[in-house]
Short mmCIF file of C-alpha atoms and ligand atoms in Angstrom, two decimals:
data_model
loop_
_atom_site.label_atom_id
_atom_site.label_comp_id
_atom_site.label_asym_id
_atom_site.label_seq_id
_atom_site.Cartn_x
_atom_site.Cartn_y
_atom_site.Cartn_z
CA MET R 1 26.87 -32.54 122.41
CA ILE R 2 27.98 -36.02 121.40
CA GLY R 3 27.60 -36.97 117.76
CA ILE R 4 28.89 -40.04 116.04
CA LEU R 5 27.96 -40.79 112.47
CA SER R 6 29.45 -42.84 109.69
CA GLY R 7 33.25 -42.84 109.26
CA ALA R 8 35.44 -41.08 106.78
CA VAL R 9 35.72 -44.05 104.50
CA ARG R 10 31.92 -44.21 104.09
CA ARG R 11 31.71 -40.43 103.39
CA ARG R 12 34.42 -40.62 100.70
CA ALA R 13 32.43 -43.32 98.95
CA ILE R 14 29.38 -41.08 98.88
CA TYR R 15 30.94 -37.61 98.06
CA PRO R 16 33.93 -36.84 95.70
CA ALA R 17 36.68 -35.38 97.90
CA GLY R 18 36.41 -31.87 96.47
CA VAL R 19 32.76 -31.74 97.25
CA LEU R 20 33.19 -32.93 100.71
CA MET R 21 35.88 -30.39 101.42
CA LYS R 22 33.85 -27.54 100.04
CA ALA R 23 30.92 -28.55 102.15
CA MET R 24 33.17 -28.60 105.18
CA GLY R 25 34.57 -25.17 104.43
CA THR R 26 38.22 -26.28 104.35
CA GLN R 27 40.74 -26.86 101.73
CA ALA R 28 42.79 -29.37 103.65
CA PRO R 29 44.06 -32.47 101.99
CA SER R 30 41.60 -35.29 101.98
CA ALA R 31 41.39 -38.01 104.66
CA ASN R 32 43.68 -41.05 104.75
CA GLY R 33 42.67 -42.90 107.94
CA LYS R 34 46.24 -42.81 109.37
CA LEU R 35 44.76 -42.06 112.84
CA SER R 36 41.96 -44.53 112.78
CA GLY R 37 41.13 -45.77 116.26
CA LYS R 38 43.08 -43.02 117.92
CA VAL R 39 41.40 -40.65 120.44
CA ALA R 40 42.55 -36.97 120.31
CA VAL R 41 41.76 -34.20 122.71
CA VAL R 42 42.36 -30.78 121.32
CA THR R 43 41.93 -27.62 123.61
CA ALA R 44 40.63 -24.32 122.31
CA SER R 45 39.34 -26.19 119.27
CA THR R 46 36.08 -24.31 118.37
CA ASP R 47 37.65 -21.80 116.16
CA GLY R 48 40.74 -20.94 114.27
CA ILE R 49 43.84 -23.16 114.32
CA GLY R 50 42.37 -25.48 117.04
CA LEU R 51 39.29 -26.19 115.00
CA ALA R 52 41.38 -26.85 111.87
CA ILE R 53 43.51 -29.29 113.86
CA ALA R 54 40.39 -31.04 115.29
CA ARG R 55 38.81 -31.21 111.85
CA ARG R 56 41.98 -32.63 110.31
CA LEU R 57 42.66 -35.28 113.01
CA ALA R 58 38.88 -36.36 112.53
CA GLU R 59 39.39 -36.49 108.78
CA ASP R 60 42.45 -38.79 109.49
CA GLY R 61 40.27 -41.10 111.33
CA ALA R 62 40.66 -40.11 115.01
CA ASN R 63 37.79 -39.81 117.43
CA VAL R 64 38.07 -36.07 118.48
CA VAL R 65 37.24 -34.24 121.64
CA VAL R 66 36.62 -30.55 121.06
CA SER R 67 36.61 -27.98 123.79
CA SER R 68 36.67 -24.36 124.57
CA ARG R 69 35.31 -22.02 127.18
CA LYS R 70 31.88 -21.28 125.69
CA LYS R 71 29.26 -24.05 125.60
CA GLU R 72 27.53 -22.54 122.54
CA ASN R 73 30.94 -22.71 120.62
CA VAL R 74 31.37 -26.22 121.64
CA ASP R 75 27.80 -27.16 120.64
CA ARG R 76 28.33 -25.53 117.24
CA THR R 77 31.60 -27.25 116.61
CA VAL R 78 30.09 -30.72 117.45
CA ALA R 79 27.17 -30.11 115.15
CA ASP R 80 29.51 -29.01 112.42
CA LEU R 81 31.94 -31.98 112.69
CA SER R 82 29.26 -34.64 113.59
CA GLY R 83 27.24 -33.32 110.72
CA ALA R 84 30.17 -34.00 108.38
CA GLY R 85 30.38 -37.49 109.67
CA TYR R 86 33.10 -37.50 112.14
CA ALA R 87 33.27 -38.99 115.58
CA VAL R 88 33.31 -36.05 118.02
CA LEU R 89 32.68 -35.30 121.58
CA GLY R 90 32.28 -31.78 122.96
CA VAL R 91 33.29 -30.79 126.37
CA PRO R 92 33.35 -27.14 127.51
CA CYS R 93 36.70 -26.38 129.19
CA HIS R 94 38.28 -23.16 130.26
CA VAL R 95 41.89 -24.28 130.59
CA SER R 96 42.46 -22.21 133.63
CA LYS R 97 39.74 -23.92 135.54
CA ASP R 98 40.80 -26.99 137.58
CA ASP R 99 37.40 -28.64 137.41
CA ASP R 100 37.07 -27.97 133.67
CA ARG R 101 40.62 -29.60 133.00
CA LYS R 102 39.74 -32.77 135.08
CA ASN R 103 36.11 -32.94 133.38
CA LEU R 104 37.62 -32.71 129.86
CA ILE R 105 39.96 -35.65 130.40
CA THR R 106 37.41 -37.78 132.37
CA LYS R 107 34.68 -37.21 129.71
CA ALA R 108 37.15 -38.16 126.93
CA VAL R 109 38.11 -41.36 128.62
CA GLU R 110 34.50 -42.18 129.54
CA LYS R 111 33.23 -41.75 126.03
CA PHE R 112 36.09 -43.21 123.96
CA GLY R 113 37.93 -45.46 126.33
CA GLY R 114 41.24 -43.73 126.52
CA ILE R 115 43.41 -40.97 125.05
CA ASP R 116 46.18 -41.39 122.54
CA ILE R 117 46.76 -37.67 121.23
CA PHE R 118 46.59 -34.41 123.30
CA VAL R 119 46.99 -31.10 121.49
CA SER R 120 47.47 -28.05 123.74
CA ASN R 121 46.40 -25.14 121.65
CA ALA R 122 44.77 -22.59 124.11
CA ALA R 123 46.45 -19.28 124.63
CA THR R 124 45.66 -15.77 125.62
CA ASN R 125 47.08 -12.30 125.08
CA PRO R 126 45.01 -9.92 127.18
CA THR R 127 46.78 -6.77 126.14
CA VAL R 128 49.01 -5.39 123.43
CA GLY R 129 52.25 -3.98 124.78
CA THR R 130 56.06 -4.19 125.05
CA ILE R 131 57.80 -6.51 127.69
CA LEU R 132 58.93 -3.65 129.92
CA GLU R 133 55.42 -2.26 130.14
CA CYS R 134 53.91 -5.41 131.20
CA SER R 135 52.15 -5.43 134.54
CA GLU R 136 52.36 -8.41 137.03
CA LYS R 137 48.70 -9.17 136.46
CA VAL R 138 49.07 -9.44 132.62
CA TRP R 139 52.26 -11.44 132.93
CA ASP R 140 50.57 -13.80 135.34
CA LYS R 141 47.57 -14.41 133.24
CA ILE R 142 49.56 -14.99 130.12
CA PHE R 143 51.91 -17.59 131.77
CA GLU R 144 48.91 -19.19 133.57
CA VAL R 145 47.01 -19.90 130.32
CA ASN R 146 49.90 -20.33 127.82
CA VAL R 147 52.31 -22.38 129.93
CA LYS R 148 50.94 -23.48 133.32
CA ASN R 149 47.59 -24.75 132.16
CA ALA R 150 49.36 -26.58 129.27
CA LEU R 151 51.58 -28.35 131.83
CA GLN R 152 48.66 -29.12 134.12
CA LEU R 153 46.67 -30.65 131.38
CA THR R 154 49.74 -32.60 130.31
CA GLN R 155 49.98 -33.98 133.96
CA LEU R 156 46.44 -35.17 133.65
CA VAL R 157 46.87 -36.66 130.18
CA VAL R 158 50.10 -38.51 130.59
CA PRO R 159 48.76 -41.37 132.82
CA HIS R 160 46.22 -42.16 130.19
CA LEU R 161 48.80 -42.18 127.40
CA GLN R 162 50.87 -44.49 129.66
CA GLN R 163 47.89 -46.79 129.94
CA ARG R 164 47.77 -47.08 126.16
CA LYS R 165 51.47 -47.88 126.15
CA GLY R 166 52.29 -44.75 124.19
CA GLY R 167 50.86 -41.55 122.59
CA VAL R 168 51.53 -37.98 121.36
CA ILE R 169 51.50 -34.57 122.78
CA VAL R 170 51.70 -31.53 120.58
CA TYR R 171 51.97 -27.95 122.01
CA VAL R 172 51.03 -24.93 119.81
CA ALA R 173 53.62 -22.15 120.32
CA SER R 174 54.27 -19.37 117.90
CA ILE R 175 56.82 -17.82 115.63
CA ALA R 176 56.87 -15.11 118.26
CA GLY R 177 58.55 -17.61 120.59
CA TYR R 178 61.63 -17.49 118.32
CA GLN R 179 61.61 -13.81 117.40
CA PRO R 180 59.57 -11.76 119.86
CA MET R 181 57.06 -9.42 118.36
CA PRO R 182 57.50 -5.90 119.98
CA LEU R 183 53.95 -5.36 120.83
CA LEU R 184 53.42 -8.99 122.06
CA GLY R 185 56.33 -8.98 124.50
CA PRO R 186 55.08 -11.20 127.35
CA TYR R 187 53.05 -13.42 125.01
CA SER R 188 56.19 -14.11 122.96
CA VAL R 189 58.24 -15.08 126.04
CA SER R 190 55.43 -17.54 127.14
CA LYS R 191 55.70 -19.09 123.67
CA THR R 192 59.43 -19.46 124.02
CA ALA R 193 58.71 -21.22 127.29
CA LEU R 194 56.60 -23.72 125.40
CA LEU R 195 59.69 -24.70 123.29
CA GLY R 196 61.34 -25.51 126.68
CA LEU R 197 58.29 -27.28 127.97
CA THR R 198 58.22 -29.55 124.85
CA LYS R 199 61.82 -30.63 125.51
CA ALA R 200 61.40 -31.15 129.29
CA VAL R 201 58.28 -33.25 128.95
CA ALA R 202 59.64 -35.15 126.03
CA GLN R 203 62.72 -36.17 127.86
CA GLN R 204 60.53 -37.40 130.88
CA VAL R 205 58.09 -39.47 128.86
CA ALA R 206 60.23 -40.77 125.97
CA SER R 207 60.68 -44.24 127.74
CA ASP R 208 56.91 -44.61 127.85
CA ASN R 209 56.71 -44.38 124.05
CA ILE R 210 55.16 -40.93 124.29
CA ARG R 211 56.38 -38.39 121.79
CA VAL R 212 56.17 -34.58 122.58
CA ASN R 213 56.56 -32.04 119.91
CA CYS R 214 55.66 -28.39 119.21
CA VAL R 215 54.46 -26.36 116.31
CA ALA R 216 55.13 -22.61 115.95
CA PRO R 217 52.69 -21.05 113.55
CA GLY R 218 53.61 -17.84 111.71
CA ILE R 219 50.77 -15.33 111.20
CA VAL R 220 47.52 -17.22 110.63
CA LYS R 221 44.20 -15.73 109.61
CA THR R 222 42.09 -16.14 112.70
CA LYS R 223 40.25 -13.93 115.24
CA PHE R 224 43.42 -13.95 117.44
CA SER R 225 45.27 -12.25 114.71
CA SER R 226 42.53 -10.10 113.41
CA PHE R 227 44.42 -6.81 114.37
CA LEU R 228 47.19 -7.82 111.98
CA VAL R 229 45.14 -9.23 109.07
CA GLN R 230 41.72 -7.42 108.82
CA ASN R 231 42.82 -3.95 108.03
CA PRO R 232 44.32 -4.06 104.50
CA ALA R 233 46.95 -1.41 105.18
CA ILE R 234 48.17 -3.40 108.21
CA LEU R 235 47.92 -6.66 106.41
CA GLU R 236 50.19 -5.24 103.63
CA LYS R 237 52.79 -4.26 106.33
CA THR R 238 52.36 -7.58 107.98
CA THR R 239 52.96 -9.62 104.84
CA GLU R 240 56.18 -7.64 104.13
CA THR R 241 57.62 -9.53 107.04
CA VAL R 242 56.78 -12.89 105.49
CA PRO R 243 59.06 -14.15 102.70
CA MET R 244 56.25 -16.05 101.16
CA GLY R 245 54.33 -12.79 100.95
CA ARG R 246 51.06 -14.04 102.61
CA VAL R 247 49.65 -15.06 105.86
CA ALA R 248 48.59 -18.72 106.42
CA GLU R 249 45.14 -20.34 106.57
CA PRO R 250 44.45 -22.39 109.77
CA HIS R 251 44.49 -25.75 107.83
CA GLU R 252 48.11 -25.06 106.90
CA MET R 253 49.02 -25.69 110.60
CA ALA R 254 46.66 -28.73 110.83
CA GLY R 255 48.72 -30.87 108.36
CA LEU R 256 51.86 -30.39 110.34
CA VAL R 257 49.98 -31.37 113.61
CA SER R 258 48.59 -34.37 111.82
CA PHE R 259 51.97 -35.49 110.79
CA LEU R 260 53.23 -35.11 114.31
CA CYS R 261 50.39 -37.21 115.59
CA SER R 262 50.83 -40.00 113.19
CA ASP R 263 53.33 -42.78 112.91
CA ASP R 264 55.05 -40.88 109.99
CA SER R 265 56.85 -39.02 112.79
CA SER R 266 57.67 -42.06 114.91
CA TYR R 267 61.20 -41.20 115.66
CA ILE R 268 60.65 -37.43 116.34
CA THR R 269 60.29 -36.08 119.84
CA GLY R 270 61.16 -33.03 121.72
CA GLU R 271 61.30 -30.89 118.58
CA SER R 272 59.69 -27.66 117.58
CA PHE R 273 58.46 -27.03 113.98
CA VAL R 274 58.03 -23.66 112.49
CA ALA R 275 55.36 -23.08 109.88
CA ALA R 276 55.73 -19.38 109.12
CA GLY R 277 56.24 -18.86 105.49
CA GLY R 278 59.90 -18.28 105.83
CA MET R 279 59.82 -15.75 108.77
CA PHE R 280 63.02 -15.57 110.82
CA SER R 281 62.97 -18.36 113.33
CA ARG R 282 66.14 -18.72 115.43
CA LEU R 283 66.48 -18.25 119.05
P1 LIG Y 301 41.34 -18.10 117.59
O1 LIG Y 301 41.03 -18.20 116.19
O2 LIG Y 301 40.99 -16.80 118.28
O3 LIG Y 301 40.51 -19.20 118.51
C1 LIG Y 301 40.63 -19.32 119.79
C2 LIG Y 301 39.99 -20.56 120.38
O4 LIG Y 301 40.44 -20.63 121.69
C3 LIG Y 301 38.55 -20.46 120.36
O5 LIG Y 301 37.91 -21.72 120.00
C4 LIG Y 301 38.18 -19.97 121.83
O6 LIG Y 301 36.82 -20.38 122.05
C5 LIG Y 301 39.25 -20.79 122.50
N1 LIG Y 301 39.77 -20.28 123.82
C6 LIG Y 301 40.19 -19.06 124.10
N2 LIG Y 301 40.56 -19.02 125.37
C7 LIG Y 301 40.35 -20.19 125.93
C8 LIG Y 301 40.69 -20.73 127.18
N3 LIG Y 301 41.18 -20.01 128.18
N4 LIG Y 301 40.45 -22.05 127.34
C9 LIG Y 301 39.95 -22.88 126.38
N5 LIG Y 301 39.57 -22.38 125.15
C10 LIG Y 301 39.92 -21.11 124.93
O7 LIG Y 301 42.89 -18.39 117.98
P2 LIG Y 301 44.08 -18.87 117.00
O8 LIG Y 301 44.70 -17.90 116.32
O9 LIG Y 301 43.52 -20.21 116.32
O10 LIG Y 301 45.11 -19.39 118.17
C11 LIG Y 301 45.17 -20.74 118.55
C12 LIG Y 301 46.62 -20.90 119.00
O11 LIG Y 301 47.57 -20.63 117.99
C13 LIG Y 301 47.02 -20.09 120.23
O12 LIG Y 301 47.90 -20.91 121.03
C14 LIG Y 301 47.89 -18.96 119.56
O13 LIG Y 301 48.85 -18.39 120.44
C15 LIG Y 301 48.62 -19.71 118.48
N6 LIG Y 301 49.09 -18.88 117.41
C16 LIG Y 301 48.21 -18.24 116.58
C17 LIG Y 301 48.79 -17.48 115.56
C18 LIG Y 301 47.90 -16.58 114.62
O14 LIG Y 301 48.46 -15.90 113.84
N7 LIG Y 301 46.58 -16.75 114.66
C19 LIG Y 301 50.14 -17.43 115.30
C20 LIG Y 301 50.94 -18.11 116.20
C21 LIG Y 301 50.39 -18.93 117.17
P3 LIG Y 301 35.99 -19.81 123.44
O15 LIG Y 301 35.82 -18.39 123.21
O16 LIG Y 301 34.64 -20.68 123.32
O17 LIG Y 301 36.73 -20.13 124.61
#
């Protein structure tokens, strides 16, 4: 599951940027090496937004640790990214499993010598329904994966960031955390909690030179949002709620995360950034 080939610089010398991006199946901006030498761990990064983030951080020069529950997805992602020339390690990790969380962090440190960047992207929404219909079981599952496991991974990662004398944490929340979606009631509240987690953790680690920020995507074309974007009639209704008149591609979230992971955002911490095509975003 480990694949390390030549770096981004060498690839750029071989392939024109457009050819390379087409081959990689993304339209993300070209690499600039601004994360060279950094080690980034991204949860839930074998598909959708997490994969786009992992790919972008790798393009920016980071050594990237990809993970998700299913080993076959992790293996596929490692083959894809290492085949494109990136330094990548794959570690299966179901964020709700204690052993998996510890193994993810241990393997990342063993392979790359430390951690500089942690992107907490995993989330679940086991059922569609309003907040008052929510069962205790569903509530507990959503808050376990979306909030508690994000904190538990943060607790494991912070000592490693402290060892490096600094680092970056990014939580992936949602526009629904600002404006609850009626049929995603408990999920929306869990994402609001992440906005608070961002501020709470940021305050505690600011003096360690660790910055903690949050991104809140709008509606992004992924498996997770397939019920909103696959059916043309529903997609039309969905896009009516977006001033820009379209849903996003996963890589449109990755650029924002890349910025927050880089020194370009060196004086920003405890903040949440909405990338939602103009959707309403006030608490
Ligand atoms: P996605 O395309 O469905 O991808 C989900 C990824 O998460 C897969 O790699 C999956 O792989 C992994 N995964 C699922 N459960 C996991 C778990 N318990 N532990 C570890 N990995 C897990 O989803 P997405 O749309 O990119 O969503 C990513 C994040 O963006 C989530 O936090 C979501 O709430 C947020 N978000 C999405 C949208 C949107 O419109 N798509 C909007 C706002 C926010 P395995 O099956 O192998 O585990």
